[in-house]
Coordinates of C-alpha atoms in Angstrom, one line a residue:
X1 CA 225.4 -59.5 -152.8
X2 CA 229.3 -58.0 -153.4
X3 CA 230.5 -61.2 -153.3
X4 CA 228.4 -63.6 -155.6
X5 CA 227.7 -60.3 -158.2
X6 CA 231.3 -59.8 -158.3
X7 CA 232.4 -63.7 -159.3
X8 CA 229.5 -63.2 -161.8
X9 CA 230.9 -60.3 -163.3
X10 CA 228.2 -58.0 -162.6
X11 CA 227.3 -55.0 -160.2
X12 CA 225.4 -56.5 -156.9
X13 CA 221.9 -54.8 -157.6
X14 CA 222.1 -58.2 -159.9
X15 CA 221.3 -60.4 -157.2
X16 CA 219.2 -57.5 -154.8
X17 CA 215.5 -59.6 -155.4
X18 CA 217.1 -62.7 -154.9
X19 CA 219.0 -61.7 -151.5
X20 CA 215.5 -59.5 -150.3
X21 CA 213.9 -63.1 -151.0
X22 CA 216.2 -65.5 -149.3
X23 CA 216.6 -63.1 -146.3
X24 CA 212.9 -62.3 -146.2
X25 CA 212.0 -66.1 -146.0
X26 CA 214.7 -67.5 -143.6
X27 CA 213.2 -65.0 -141.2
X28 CA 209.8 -66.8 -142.1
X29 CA 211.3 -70.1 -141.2
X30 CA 210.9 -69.0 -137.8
X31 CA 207.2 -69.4 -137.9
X32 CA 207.3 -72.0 -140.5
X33 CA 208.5 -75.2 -141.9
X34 CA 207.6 -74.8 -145.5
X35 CA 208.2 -70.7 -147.1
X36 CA 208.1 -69.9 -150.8
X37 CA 209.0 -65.8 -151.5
X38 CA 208.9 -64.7 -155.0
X39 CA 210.3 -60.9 -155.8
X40 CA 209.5 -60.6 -159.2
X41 CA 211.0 -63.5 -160.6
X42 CA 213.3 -64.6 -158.2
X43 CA 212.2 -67.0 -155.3
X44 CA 213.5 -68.6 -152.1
X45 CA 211.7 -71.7 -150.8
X46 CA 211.4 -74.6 -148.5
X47 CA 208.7 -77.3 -149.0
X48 CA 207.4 -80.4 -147.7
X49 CA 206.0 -81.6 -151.0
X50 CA 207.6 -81.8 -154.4
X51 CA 206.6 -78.4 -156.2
X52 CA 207.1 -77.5 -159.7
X53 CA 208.1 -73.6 -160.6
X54 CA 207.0 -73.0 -164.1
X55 CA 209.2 -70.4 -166.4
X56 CA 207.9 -67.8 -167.6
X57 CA 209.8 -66.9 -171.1
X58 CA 207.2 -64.1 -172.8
X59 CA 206.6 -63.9 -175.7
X60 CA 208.5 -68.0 -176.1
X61 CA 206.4 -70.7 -177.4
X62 CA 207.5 -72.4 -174.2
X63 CA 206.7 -70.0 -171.6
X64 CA 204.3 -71.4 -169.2
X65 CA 204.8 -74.6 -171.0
X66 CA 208.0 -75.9 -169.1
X67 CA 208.8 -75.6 -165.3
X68 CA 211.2 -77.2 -163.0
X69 CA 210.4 -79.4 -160.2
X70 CA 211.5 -78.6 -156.4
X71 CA 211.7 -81.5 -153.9
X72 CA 212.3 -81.0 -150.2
X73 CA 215.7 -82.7 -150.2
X74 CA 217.0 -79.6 -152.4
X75 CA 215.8 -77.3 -150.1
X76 CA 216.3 -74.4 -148.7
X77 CA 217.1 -73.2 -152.5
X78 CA 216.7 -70.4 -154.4
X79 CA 215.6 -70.2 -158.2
X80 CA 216.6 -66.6 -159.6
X81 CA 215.0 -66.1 -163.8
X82 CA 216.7 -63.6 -165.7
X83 CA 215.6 -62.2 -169.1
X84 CA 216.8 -60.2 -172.1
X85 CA 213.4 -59.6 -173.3
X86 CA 210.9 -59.5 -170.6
X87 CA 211.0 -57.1 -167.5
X88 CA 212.9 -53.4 -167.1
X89 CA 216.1 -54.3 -166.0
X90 CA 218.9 -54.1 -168.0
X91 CA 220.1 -57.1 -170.0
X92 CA 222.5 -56.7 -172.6
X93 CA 221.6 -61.1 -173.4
X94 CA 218.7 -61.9 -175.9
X95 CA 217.6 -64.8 -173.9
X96 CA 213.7 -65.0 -173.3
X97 CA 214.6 -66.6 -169.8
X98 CA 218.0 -68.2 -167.8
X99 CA 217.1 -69.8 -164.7
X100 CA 219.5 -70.7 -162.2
X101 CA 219.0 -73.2 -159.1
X102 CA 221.1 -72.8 -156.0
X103 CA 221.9 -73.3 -152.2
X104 CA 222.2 -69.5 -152.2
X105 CA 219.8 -67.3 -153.9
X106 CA 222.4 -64.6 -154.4
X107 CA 224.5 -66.7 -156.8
X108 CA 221.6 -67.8 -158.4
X109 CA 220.6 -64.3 -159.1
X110 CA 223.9 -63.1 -159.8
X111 CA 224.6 -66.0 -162.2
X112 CA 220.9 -65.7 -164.1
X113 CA 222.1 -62.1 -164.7
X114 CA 225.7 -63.0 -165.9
X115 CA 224.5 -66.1 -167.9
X116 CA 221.5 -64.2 -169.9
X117 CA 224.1 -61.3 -170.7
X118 CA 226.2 -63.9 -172.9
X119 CA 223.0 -65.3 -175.0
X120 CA 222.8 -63.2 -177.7
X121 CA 220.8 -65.8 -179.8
X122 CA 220.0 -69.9 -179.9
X123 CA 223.0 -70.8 -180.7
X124 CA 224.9 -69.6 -177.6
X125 CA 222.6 -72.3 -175.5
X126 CA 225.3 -75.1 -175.4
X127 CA 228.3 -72.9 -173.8
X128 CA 226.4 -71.1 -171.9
X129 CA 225.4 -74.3 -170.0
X130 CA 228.6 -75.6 -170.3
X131 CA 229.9 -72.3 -168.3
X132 CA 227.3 -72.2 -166.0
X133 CA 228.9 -76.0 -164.8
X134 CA 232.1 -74.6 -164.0
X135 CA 230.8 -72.6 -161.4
X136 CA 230.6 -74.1 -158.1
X137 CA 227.3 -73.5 -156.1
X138 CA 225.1 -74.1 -159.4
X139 CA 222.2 -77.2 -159.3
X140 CA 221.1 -76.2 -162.5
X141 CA 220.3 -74.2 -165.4
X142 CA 216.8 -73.6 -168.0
X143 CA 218.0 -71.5 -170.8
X144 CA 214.9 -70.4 -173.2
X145 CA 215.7 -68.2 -176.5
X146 CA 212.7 -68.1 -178.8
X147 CA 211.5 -71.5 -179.4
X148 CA 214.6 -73.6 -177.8
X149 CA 215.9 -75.0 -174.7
X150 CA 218.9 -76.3 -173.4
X151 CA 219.2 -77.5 -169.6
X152 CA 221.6 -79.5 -167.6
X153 CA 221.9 -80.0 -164.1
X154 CA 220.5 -82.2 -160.8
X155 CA 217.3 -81.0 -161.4
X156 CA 214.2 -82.4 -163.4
X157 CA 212.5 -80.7 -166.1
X158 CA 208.8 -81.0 -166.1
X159 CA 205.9 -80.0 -168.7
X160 CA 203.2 -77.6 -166.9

């Protein structure tokens, strides 16, 4: 948590669902071969089959509507949503959602946190993706902010 909140530039609680999740379901991989663990918006999995984690953005035209698709050669990953609007942690972003895939579910909850902080509206999409690339560790990136979209990344978006 110190150590991927701190290259984010925020304080570790930033990535504490994200860590509880990844260290909650690499204990399950004990007893089995395919684990998903969601805490509250943040999720560590391993499947056998191709999945598809739909975002939810609130009050966004394109919540629900969008997701991203999960295949077992990514896995173990993690895939940590942070939001300006929805939720009661504090985001000083206006994005409806950032999610952020990743080997390690701490960076990808750190780095959903850090990335939402910069979106204040639409028009911050395009660098924040482009500064979410520079980081090493990142598979991808959904940014939602009112009725837009911008991602980038090895990943494939899907409609739900």
């Amino acid at each position: 948590m110190a150590e991927s909140s701190r290259e984010a530039g925020v304080g570790p609680m930033a990535s504490v669902a994200g860590v509880m999740a990844e260290f909650v379901g690499k204990g399950l991989l004990n007893f089995s071969k395919e684990i998903i663990v969601e805490n509250g918006g943040d999720i560590f999995l391993k499947t056998l089959q191709n999945r598809t984690v739909a975002i939810y953005a609130g009050e966004s035209p394109l919540s629900g509507e969008i997701g991203v698709e999960i295949t077992p050669s990514m896995g173990p990953v993690g895939v940590c949503t942070s939001s300006g609007k929805v939720g009661h942690s504090l985001s000083f972003g206006n994005a409806d959602s950032v999610t952020v895939i990743s080997k390690s579910t701490a960076l990808a909850d750190s780095w959903a946190t850090s990335l939402a902080n910069r979106i204040k509206s639409s028009s911050d999409i395009k660098k924040t993706i482009e500064c979410a690339f520079k980081i090493n560790g990142i598979m991808g990136v959904i940014i939602i902010v009112d009725d837009k979209v911008g991602f980038a990344g090895k990943i494939n978006i899907l409609k739900v």
